[in-house]
Short mmCIF file of C-alpha atoms and ligand atoms in Angstrom, two decimals:
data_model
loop_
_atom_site.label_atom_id
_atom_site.label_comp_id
_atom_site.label_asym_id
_atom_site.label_seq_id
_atom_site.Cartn_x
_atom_site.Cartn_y
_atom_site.Cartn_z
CA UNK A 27 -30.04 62.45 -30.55
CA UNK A 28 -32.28 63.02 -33.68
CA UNK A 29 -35.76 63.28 -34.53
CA UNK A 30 -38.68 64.27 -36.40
CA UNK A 31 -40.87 65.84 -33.36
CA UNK A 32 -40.11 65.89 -29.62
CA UNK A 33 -42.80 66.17 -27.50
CA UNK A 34 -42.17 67.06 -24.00
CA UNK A 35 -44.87 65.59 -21.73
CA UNK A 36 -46.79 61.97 -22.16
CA UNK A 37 -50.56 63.52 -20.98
CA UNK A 38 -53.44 63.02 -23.37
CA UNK A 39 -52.62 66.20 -25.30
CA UNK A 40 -48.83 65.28 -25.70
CA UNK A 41 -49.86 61.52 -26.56
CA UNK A 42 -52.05 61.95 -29.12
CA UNK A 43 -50.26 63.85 -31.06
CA UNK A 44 -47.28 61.55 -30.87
CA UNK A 45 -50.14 58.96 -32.27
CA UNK A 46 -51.25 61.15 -34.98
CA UNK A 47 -48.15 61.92 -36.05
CA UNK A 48 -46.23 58.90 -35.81
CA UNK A 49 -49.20 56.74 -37.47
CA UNK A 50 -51.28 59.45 -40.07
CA UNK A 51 -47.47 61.80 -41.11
CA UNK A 52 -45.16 58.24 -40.55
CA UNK A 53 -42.82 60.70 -38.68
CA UNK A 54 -40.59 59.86 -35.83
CA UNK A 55 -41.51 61.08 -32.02
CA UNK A 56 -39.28 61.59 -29.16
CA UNK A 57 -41.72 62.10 -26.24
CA UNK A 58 -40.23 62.48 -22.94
CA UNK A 59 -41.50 62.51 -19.40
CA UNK A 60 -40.10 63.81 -16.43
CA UNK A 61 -42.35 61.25 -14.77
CA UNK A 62 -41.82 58.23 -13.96
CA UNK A 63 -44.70 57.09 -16.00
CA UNK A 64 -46.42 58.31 -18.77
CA UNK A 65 -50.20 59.21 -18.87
CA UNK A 66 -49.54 62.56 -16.86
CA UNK A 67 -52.41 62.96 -14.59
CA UNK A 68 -54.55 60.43 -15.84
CA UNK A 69 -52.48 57.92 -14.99
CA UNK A 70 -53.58 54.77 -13.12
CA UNK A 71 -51.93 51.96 -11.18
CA UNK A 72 -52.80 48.89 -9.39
CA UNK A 73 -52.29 49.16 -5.27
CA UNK A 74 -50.08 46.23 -4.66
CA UNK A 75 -51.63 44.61 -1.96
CA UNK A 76 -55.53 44.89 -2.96
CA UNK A 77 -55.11 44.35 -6.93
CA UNK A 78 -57.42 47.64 -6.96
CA UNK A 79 -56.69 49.81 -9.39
CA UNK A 80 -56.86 53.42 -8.92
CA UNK A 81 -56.17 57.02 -10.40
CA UNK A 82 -53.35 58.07 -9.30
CA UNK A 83 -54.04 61.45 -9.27
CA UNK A 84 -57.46 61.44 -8.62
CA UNK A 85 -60.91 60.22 -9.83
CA UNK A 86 -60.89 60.65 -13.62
CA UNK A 87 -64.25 59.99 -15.25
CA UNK A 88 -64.09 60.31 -19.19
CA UNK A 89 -66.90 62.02 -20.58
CA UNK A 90 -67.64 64.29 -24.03
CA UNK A 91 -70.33 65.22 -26.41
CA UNK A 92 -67.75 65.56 -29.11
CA UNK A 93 -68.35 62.50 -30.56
CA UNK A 94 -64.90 62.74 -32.68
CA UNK A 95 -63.39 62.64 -29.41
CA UNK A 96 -65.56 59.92 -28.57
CA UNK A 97 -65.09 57.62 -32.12
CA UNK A 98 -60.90 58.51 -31.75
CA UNK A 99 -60.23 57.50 -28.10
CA UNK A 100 -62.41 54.28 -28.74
CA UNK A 101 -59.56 53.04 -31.24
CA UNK A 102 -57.60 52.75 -28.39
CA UNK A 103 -60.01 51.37 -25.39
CA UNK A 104 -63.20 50.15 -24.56
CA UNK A 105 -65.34 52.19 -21.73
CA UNK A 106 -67.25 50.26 -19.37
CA UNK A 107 -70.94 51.85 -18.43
CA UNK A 108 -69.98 53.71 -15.35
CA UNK A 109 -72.38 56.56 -14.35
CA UNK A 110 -70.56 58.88 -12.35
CA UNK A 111 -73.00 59.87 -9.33
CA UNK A 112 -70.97 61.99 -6.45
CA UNK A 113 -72.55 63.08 -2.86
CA UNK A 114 -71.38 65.13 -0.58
CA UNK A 115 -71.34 64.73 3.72
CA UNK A 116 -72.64 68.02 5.61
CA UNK A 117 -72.90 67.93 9.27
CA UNK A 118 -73.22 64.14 9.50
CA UNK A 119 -75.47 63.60 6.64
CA UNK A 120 -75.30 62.67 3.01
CA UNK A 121 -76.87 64.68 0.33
CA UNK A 122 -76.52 64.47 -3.62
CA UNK A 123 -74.25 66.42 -5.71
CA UNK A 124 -74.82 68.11 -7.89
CA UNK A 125 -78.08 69.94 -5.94
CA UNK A 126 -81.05 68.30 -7.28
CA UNK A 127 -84.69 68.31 -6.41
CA UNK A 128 -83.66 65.61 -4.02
CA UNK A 129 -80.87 67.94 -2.22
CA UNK A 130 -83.24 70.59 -1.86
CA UNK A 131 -85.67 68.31 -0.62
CA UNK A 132 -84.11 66.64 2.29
CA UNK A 133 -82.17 69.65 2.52
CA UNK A 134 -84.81 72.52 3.39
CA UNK A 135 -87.11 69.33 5.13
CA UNK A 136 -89.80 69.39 2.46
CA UNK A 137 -91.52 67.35 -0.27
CA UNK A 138 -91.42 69.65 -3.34
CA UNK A 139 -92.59 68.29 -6.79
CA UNK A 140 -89.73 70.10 -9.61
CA UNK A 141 -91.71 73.23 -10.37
CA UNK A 142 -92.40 74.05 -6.72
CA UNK A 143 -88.92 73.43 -6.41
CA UNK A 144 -88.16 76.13 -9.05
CA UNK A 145 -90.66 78.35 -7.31
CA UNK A 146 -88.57 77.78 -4.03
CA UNK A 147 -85.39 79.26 -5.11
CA UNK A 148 -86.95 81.80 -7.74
CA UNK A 149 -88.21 83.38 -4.46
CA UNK A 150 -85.05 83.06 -2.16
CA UNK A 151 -82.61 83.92 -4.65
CA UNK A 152 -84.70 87.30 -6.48
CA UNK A 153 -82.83 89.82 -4.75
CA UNK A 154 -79.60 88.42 -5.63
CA UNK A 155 -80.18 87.90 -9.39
CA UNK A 156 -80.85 92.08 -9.56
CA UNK A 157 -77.02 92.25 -10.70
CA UNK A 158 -74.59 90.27 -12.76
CA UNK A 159 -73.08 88.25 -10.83
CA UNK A 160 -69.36 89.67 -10.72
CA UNK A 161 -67.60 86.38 -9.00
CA UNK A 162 -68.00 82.68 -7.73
CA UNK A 163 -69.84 83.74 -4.99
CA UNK A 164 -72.06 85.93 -6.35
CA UNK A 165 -72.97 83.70 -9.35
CA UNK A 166 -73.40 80.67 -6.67
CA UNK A 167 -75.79 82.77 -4.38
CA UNK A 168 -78.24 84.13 -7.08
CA UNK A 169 -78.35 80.36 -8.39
CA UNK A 170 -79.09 78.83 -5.25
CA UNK A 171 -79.20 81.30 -2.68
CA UNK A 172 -77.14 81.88 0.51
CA UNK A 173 -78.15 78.41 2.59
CA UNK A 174 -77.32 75.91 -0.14
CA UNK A 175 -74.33 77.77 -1.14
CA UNK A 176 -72.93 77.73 2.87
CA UNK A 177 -73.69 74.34 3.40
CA UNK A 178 -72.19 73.06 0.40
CA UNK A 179 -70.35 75.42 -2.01
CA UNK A 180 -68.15 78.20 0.68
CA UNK A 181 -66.37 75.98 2.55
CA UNK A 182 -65.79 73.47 -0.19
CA UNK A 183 -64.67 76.25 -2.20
CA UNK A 184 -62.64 77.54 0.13
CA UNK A 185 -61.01 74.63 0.79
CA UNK A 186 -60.00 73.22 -2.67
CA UNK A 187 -59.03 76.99 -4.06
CA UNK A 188 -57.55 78.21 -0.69
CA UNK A 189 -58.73 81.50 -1.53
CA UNK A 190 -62.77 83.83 -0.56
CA UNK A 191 -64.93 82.39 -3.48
CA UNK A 192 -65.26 86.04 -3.99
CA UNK A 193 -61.48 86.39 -5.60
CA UNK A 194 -62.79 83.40 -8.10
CA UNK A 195 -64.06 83.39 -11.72
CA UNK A 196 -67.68 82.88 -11.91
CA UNK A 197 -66.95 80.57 -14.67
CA UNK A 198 -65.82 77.42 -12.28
CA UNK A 199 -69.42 77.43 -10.76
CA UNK A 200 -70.84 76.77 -14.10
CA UNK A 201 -69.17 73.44 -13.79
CA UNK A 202 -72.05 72.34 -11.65
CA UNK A 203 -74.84 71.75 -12.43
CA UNK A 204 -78.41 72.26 -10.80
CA UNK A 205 -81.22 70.12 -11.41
CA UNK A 206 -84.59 70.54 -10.64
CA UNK A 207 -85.57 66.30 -11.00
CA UNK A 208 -83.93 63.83 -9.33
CA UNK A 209 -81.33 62.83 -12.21
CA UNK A 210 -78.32 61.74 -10.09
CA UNK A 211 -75.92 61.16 -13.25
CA UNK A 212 -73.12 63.72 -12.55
CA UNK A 213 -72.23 64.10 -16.25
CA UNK A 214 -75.38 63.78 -17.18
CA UNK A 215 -75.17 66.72 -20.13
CA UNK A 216 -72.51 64.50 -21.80
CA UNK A 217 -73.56 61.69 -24.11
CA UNK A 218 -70.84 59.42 -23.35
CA UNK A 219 -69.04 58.33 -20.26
CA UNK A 220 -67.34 55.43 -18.66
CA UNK A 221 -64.08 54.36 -17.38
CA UNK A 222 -61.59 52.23 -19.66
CA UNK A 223 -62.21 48.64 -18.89
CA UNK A 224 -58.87 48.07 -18.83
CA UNK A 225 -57.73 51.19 -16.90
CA UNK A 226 -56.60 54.52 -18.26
CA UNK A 227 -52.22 53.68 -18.13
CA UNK A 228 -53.62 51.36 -20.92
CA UNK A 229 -54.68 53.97 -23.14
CA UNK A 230 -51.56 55.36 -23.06
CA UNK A 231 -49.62 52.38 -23.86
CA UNK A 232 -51.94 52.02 -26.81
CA UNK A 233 -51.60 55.55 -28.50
CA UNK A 234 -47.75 55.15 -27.99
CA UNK A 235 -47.22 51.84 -29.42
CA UNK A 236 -46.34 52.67 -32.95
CA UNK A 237 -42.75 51.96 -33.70
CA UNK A 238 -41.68 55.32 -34.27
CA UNK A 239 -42.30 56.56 -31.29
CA UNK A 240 -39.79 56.56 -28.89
CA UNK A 241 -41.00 57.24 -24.98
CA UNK A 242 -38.49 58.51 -22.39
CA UNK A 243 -39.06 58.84 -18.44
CA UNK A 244 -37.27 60.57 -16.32
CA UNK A 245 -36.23 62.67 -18.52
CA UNK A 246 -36.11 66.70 -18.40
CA UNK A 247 -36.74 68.52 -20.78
CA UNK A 248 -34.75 71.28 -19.93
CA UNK A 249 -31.10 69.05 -18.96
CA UNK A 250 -31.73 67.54 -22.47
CA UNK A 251 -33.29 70.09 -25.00
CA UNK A 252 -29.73 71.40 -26.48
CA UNK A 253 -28.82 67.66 -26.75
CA UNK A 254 -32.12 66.97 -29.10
CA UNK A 255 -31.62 67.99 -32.90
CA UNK A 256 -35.42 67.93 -33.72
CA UNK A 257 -36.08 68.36 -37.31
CA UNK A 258 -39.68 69.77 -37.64
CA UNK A 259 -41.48 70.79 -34.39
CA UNK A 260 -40.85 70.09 -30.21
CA UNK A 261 -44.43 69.64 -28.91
CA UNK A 262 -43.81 71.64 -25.30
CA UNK A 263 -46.99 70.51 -22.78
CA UNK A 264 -45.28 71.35 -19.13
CA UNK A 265 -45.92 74.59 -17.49
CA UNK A 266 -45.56 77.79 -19.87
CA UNK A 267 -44.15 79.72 -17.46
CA UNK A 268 -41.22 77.10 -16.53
CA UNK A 269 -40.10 77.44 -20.55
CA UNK A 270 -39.60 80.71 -20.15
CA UNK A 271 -37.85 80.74 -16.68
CA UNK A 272 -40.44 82.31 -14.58
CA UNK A 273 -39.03 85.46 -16.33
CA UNK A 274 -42.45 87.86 -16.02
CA UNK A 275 -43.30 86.13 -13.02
CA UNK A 276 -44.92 82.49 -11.71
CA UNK A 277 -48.39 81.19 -12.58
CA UNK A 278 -50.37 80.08 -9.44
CA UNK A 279 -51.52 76.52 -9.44
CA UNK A 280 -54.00 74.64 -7.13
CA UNK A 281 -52.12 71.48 -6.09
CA UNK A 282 -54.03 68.06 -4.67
CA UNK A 283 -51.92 65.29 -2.08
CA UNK A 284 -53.73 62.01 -2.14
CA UNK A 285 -53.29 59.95 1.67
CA UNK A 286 -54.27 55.95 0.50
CA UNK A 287 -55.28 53.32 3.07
CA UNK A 288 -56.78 49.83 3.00
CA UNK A 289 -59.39 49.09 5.02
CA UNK A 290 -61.18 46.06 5.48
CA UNK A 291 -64.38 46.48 4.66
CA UNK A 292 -65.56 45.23 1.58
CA UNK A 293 -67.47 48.66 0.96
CA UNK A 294 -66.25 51.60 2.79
CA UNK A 295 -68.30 54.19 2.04
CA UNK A 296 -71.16 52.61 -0.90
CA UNK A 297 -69.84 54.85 -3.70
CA UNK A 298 -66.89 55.85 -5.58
CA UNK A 299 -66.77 60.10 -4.42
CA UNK A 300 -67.74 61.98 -1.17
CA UNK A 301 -67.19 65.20 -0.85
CA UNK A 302 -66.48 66.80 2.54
CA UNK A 303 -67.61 70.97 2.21
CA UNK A 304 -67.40 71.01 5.73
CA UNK A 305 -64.21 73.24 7.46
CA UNK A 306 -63.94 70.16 10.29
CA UNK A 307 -62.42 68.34 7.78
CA UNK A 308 -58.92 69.01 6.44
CA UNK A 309 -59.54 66.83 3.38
CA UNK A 310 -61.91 67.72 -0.31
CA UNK A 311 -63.11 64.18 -0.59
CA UNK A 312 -62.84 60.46 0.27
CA UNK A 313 -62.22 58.48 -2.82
CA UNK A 314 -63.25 54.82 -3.29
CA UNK A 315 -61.48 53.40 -6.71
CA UNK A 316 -63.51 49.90 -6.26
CA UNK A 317 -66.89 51.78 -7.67
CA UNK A 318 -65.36 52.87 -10.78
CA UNK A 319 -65.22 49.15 -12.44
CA UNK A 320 -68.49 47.17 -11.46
CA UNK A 321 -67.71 44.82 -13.95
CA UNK A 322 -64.39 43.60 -11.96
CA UNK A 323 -65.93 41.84 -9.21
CA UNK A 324 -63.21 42.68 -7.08
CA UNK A 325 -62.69 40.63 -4.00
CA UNK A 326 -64.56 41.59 -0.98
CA UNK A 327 -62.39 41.33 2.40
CA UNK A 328 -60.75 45.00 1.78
CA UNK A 329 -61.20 48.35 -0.24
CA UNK A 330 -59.02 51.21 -0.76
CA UNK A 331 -59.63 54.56 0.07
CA UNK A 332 -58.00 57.55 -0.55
CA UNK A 333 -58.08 61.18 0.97
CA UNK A 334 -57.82 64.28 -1.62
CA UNK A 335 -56.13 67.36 0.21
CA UNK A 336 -55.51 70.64 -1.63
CA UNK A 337 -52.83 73.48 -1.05
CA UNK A 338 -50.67 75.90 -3.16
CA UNK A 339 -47.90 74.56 -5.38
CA UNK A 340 -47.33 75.82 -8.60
CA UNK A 341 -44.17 73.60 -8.97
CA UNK A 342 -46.93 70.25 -8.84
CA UNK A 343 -50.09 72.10 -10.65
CA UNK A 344 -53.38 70.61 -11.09
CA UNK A 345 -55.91 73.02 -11.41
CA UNK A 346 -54.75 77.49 -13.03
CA UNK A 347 -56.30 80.04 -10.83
CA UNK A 348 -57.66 81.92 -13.09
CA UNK A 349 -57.89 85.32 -11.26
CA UNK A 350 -57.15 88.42 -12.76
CA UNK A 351 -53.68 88.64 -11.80
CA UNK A 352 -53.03 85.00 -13.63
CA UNK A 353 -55.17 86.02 -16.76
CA UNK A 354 -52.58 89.15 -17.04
CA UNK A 355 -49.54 87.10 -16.83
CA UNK A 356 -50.50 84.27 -19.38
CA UNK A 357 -51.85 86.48 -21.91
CA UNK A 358 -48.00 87.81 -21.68
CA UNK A 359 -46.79 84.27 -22.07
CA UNK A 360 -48.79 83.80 -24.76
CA UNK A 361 -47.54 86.85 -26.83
CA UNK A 362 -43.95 85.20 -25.80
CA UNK A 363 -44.73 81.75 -27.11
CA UNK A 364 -46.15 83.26 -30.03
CA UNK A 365 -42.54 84.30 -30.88
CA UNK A 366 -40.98 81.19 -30.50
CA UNK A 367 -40.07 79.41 -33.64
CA UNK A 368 -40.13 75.51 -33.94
CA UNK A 369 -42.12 74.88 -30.72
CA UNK A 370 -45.55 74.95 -30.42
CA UNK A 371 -47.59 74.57 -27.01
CA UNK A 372 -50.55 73.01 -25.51
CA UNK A 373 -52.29 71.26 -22.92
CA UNK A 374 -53.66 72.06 -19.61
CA UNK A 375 -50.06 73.15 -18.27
CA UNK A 376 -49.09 75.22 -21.26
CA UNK A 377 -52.50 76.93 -21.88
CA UNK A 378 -53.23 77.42 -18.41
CA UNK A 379 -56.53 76.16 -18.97
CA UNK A 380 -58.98 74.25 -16.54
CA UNK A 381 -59.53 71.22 -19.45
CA UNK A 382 -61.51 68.13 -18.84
CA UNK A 383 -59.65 65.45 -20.72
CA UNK A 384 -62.13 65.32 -23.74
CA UNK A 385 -60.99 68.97 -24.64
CA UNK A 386 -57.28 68.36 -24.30
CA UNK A 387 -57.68 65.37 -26.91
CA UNK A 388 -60.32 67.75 -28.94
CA UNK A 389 -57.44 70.63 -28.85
CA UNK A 390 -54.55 68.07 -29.74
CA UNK A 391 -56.39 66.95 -33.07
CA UNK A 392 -57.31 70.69 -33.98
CA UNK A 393 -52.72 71.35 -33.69
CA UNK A 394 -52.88 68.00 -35.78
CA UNK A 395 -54.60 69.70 -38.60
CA UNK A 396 -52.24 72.46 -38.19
CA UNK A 397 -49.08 70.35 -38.08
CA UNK A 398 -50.25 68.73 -40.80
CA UNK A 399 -50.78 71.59 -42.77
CA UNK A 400 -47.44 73.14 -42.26
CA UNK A 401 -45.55 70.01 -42.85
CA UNK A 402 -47.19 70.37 -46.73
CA UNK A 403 -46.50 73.89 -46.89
CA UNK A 404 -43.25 74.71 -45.27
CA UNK A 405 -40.96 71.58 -45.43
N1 UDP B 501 -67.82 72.59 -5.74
C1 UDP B 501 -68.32 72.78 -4.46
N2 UDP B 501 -68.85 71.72 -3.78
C2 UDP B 501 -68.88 70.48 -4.30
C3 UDP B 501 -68.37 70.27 -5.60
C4 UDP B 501 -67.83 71.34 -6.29
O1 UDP B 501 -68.28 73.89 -3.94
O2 UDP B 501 -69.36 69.56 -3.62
C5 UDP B 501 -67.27 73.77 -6.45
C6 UDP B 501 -65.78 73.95 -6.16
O3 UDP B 501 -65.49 75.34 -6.16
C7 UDP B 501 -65.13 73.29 -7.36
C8 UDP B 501 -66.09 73.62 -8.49
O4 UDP B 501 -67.38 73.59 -7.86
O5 UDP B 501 -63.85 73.77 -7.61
C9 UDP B 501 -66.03 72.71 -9.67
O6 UDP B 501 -66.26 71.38 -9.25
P1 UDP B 501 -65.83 70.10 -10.11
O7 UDP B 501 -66.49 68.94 -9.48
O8 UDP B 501 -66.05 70.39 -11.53
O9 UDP B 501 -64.26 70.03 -9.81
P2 UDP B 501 -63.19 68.91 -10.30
O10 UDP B 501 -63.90 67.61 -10.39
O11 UDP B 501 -62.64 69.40 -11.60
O12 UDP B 501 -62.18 68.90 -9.21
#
C-alpha cells in the first residue's frame, strides 16, 4: 500500500493533521486505528436503549483560551453553551468543586464574606507556606490547609493515581482551581466551552472527510508498518514507549474502567459529575451524560449513569505519571525519537503529556507549520 503520510492513531492530534494535510498540502493520508472507532478518547456513542449519548471514555468538556484553537475546531462543529459545574459527595453531603467560598462555607459551618474567607485560610495554612512546596501534597496543604485537603483532595488523590499524593508532581494540583466567590463554572479561566451539539464522534467524521484521506480500524500499526510505503512522513500518536519495544523500560499509565447502567429516573443525580473522594467508595465519580446537552430534551422515564474506576495499566493509558522515575525514562525516549528519520511523534500517548484536548489540537497545528515547512524545503 502507498501513500503520502500515514498517521497511526485517529485522536484529535492524529486527526487534524490528517485534515491539514489532506485539505491545506492536497496530500494523501493513511490514518489507521487500532480501535474500533476513530476519535481515540474523545470518542462518543449513543447507548442503544436510552438514545443518550455519552463519552465513551469519560466526561470530555471542550474548553481553550487559544482562540485559534477555538476559530479551527468551529469549522468542523458547533458547541452548545454548556457550563461545566462538578461537585463532589463527602460523608453524605454535597459540596462544590472546585473549593469556593461556598465549599468553605458550608464546609467549616460558617458565613464568610470572600475576604474573610481569604483571611481564613491565610491563617490555617501560614505554617505550611514557610517552604516550597516539594509535591502534591505539600502544594495542596499550604493552599488549603490539612482539613480541606483530607476531606476532598487525599483520598481522591489516592484513589485516581493509586499512589501517596506525596510521590506526585505538584503540577496536577494546579489543575484546580480555588476560588474565593461563589463562581461555580469549573472552567471558568477559559473563554470558551461547550459540548458539540452534535456529539464529539461527529467532529471526527468531519476533519476526516476529505477524499484523500483514507481511515482504517482495526488496524495495527505494528502488523502493517513494513507493508506501508509512505512517501513523506508516518505521523506515530500511540504510546512512545510501544515504538520502541519497551526497550529502556515501560512508561506507567493511570488507566480508568467505566461500569454503565440505566436507571429509571428521569434525573439521577441533578448534574452531569460527582465526585466520590471518599475511600468507602471504590469508584472516582458517578457520571450523568444527560446534563451535557440541555438543548436535547431527552426523554424523561430513564437516565444513564456511569461509574469511573481507576487502576494501573499502561497497556490502556489515560493519564502519564509523571514522577521522577517516568520523567527519566521519556526524556530517553525522546533523545531516541529524535533519531528516527521519517516519523515524527505527538499527542498525549507519544509525548507523555497530561493534555487537555485544546493543547493536543494547539500542538498538532504548531507540527503543521513544521510539516509544511519541510515539505518546501526537503522534497
Ligand atoms: N482532585 C481531587 N479531588 C477532586 C478533583 C480533583 O483531589 O474532587 C485532584 C486529583 O488529584 C486529580 C487532580 O486534582 O487528579 C486534577 O483534577 P482534574 O479534574 O483536572 O482531573 P481530570 O478531569 O483530568 O481527570
Amino acid at each position: 500500500m502507498r501513500t503520502d503520510f500515514l498517521i497511526v492513531g485517529s485522536g484529535f492530534y492524529g486527526s487534524v493533521l490528517a485534515e491539514r494535510i489532506s485539505s491545506v498540502l492536497k496530500k494523501k493520508v493513511l490514518i489507521i486505528d487500532k480501535r474500533n472507532h476513530i476519535g481515540g478518547n474523545c470518542y462518543s456513542e449513543f447507548d442503544k436503549k436510552t438514545n443518550i449519548e455519552y463519552h465513551k471514555y469519560g466526561t470530555h468538556i471542550f474548553h481553550t483560551s487559544n482562540l485559534k484553537v477555538w476559530d479551527y475546531i468551529n469549522q468542523f462543529t458547533t458547541f452548545n453553551n454548556y457550563r461545566h459545574q462538578t461537585l463532589t459527595h463527602h460523608k453524605n453531603k454535597i459540596y462544590q468543586m472546585p473549593i469556593n467560598l461556598e465549599t468553605i462555607n458550608t464546609f467549616f459551618n460558617k458565613n464568610f464574606n470572600p475576604r474573610e474567607a481569604k483571611k481564613f485560610l491565610e491563617k490555617i495554612t501560614k505554617d505550611k507556606k514557610k517552604f516550597k512546596p516539594k509535591n502534591f501534597e505539600e502544594k495542596a496543604i499550604s493552599q488549603i490547609g490539612d482539613k480541606l485537603y483530607s476531606a476532598f483532595i487525599k483520598n481522591y488523590t489516592i484513589k485516581q493515581w493509586g499512589l501517596n499524593p506525596k510521590k506526585l508532581p505538584a503540577s496536577i494540583f494546579n489543575r484546580l482551581p480555588l476560588r474565593f466567590n461563589y463562581n461555580e463554572n469549573y472552567f471558568n479561566n477559559s473563554d470558551y466551552q461547550g459540548i458539540p451539539l452534535d456529539g464529539y464522534t461527529s467532529i471526527f467524521n468531519n476533519l476526516l472527510k476529505n477524499k484523500k484521506i483514507t481511515k482504517l480500524i482495526n488496524c495495527d500499526y505494528f502488523k502493517i508498518k513494513d507493508k506501508v510505503k509512505v512517501k513523506y512522513f508516518t505521523i506515530y500518536t500511540g504510546p512512545i514507549d510501544q515504538y520502541f519495544n519497551y526497550k529502556l523500560g515501560i512508561l506507567d499509565w493511570r488507566s480508568v474502567k467505566f461500569k454503565k447502567k440505566i436507571v429509571k429516573t428521569d434525573d439521577y443525580q441533578g448534574n452531569s459529575v460527582i465526585n466520590y473522594p471518599d475511600l468507602s467508595f471504590k469508584f472516582t465519580r458517578i457520571h450523568e451524560p444527560k446534563h451535557l446537552h440541555r438543548e436535547r430534551r431527552y426523554a424523561n422515564n430513564n437516565s444513564l449513569v456511569i461509574k469511573e474506576f481507576s487502576y494501573k495499566d499502561h497497556k490502556n493509558p489515560f493519564y502519564p505519571i509523571n514522577n521522577e522515575k517516568n520523567k527519566k525514562l521519556i526524556y530517553e525516549y525522546k533523545k531516541l525519537a529524535k533519531k528516527e528519520k521519517n516519523i515524527l511523534f505527538g499527542g498525549r500517548l507519544a509525548d507523555y503529556a497530561y493534555y487537555d484536548m485544546d493543547m493536543t489540537i494547539s500542538a498538532a497545528l504548531v507540527k503543521f507549520n513544521y510539516i509544511k515547512k519541510n515539505l518546501k524545503n526537503n522534497f
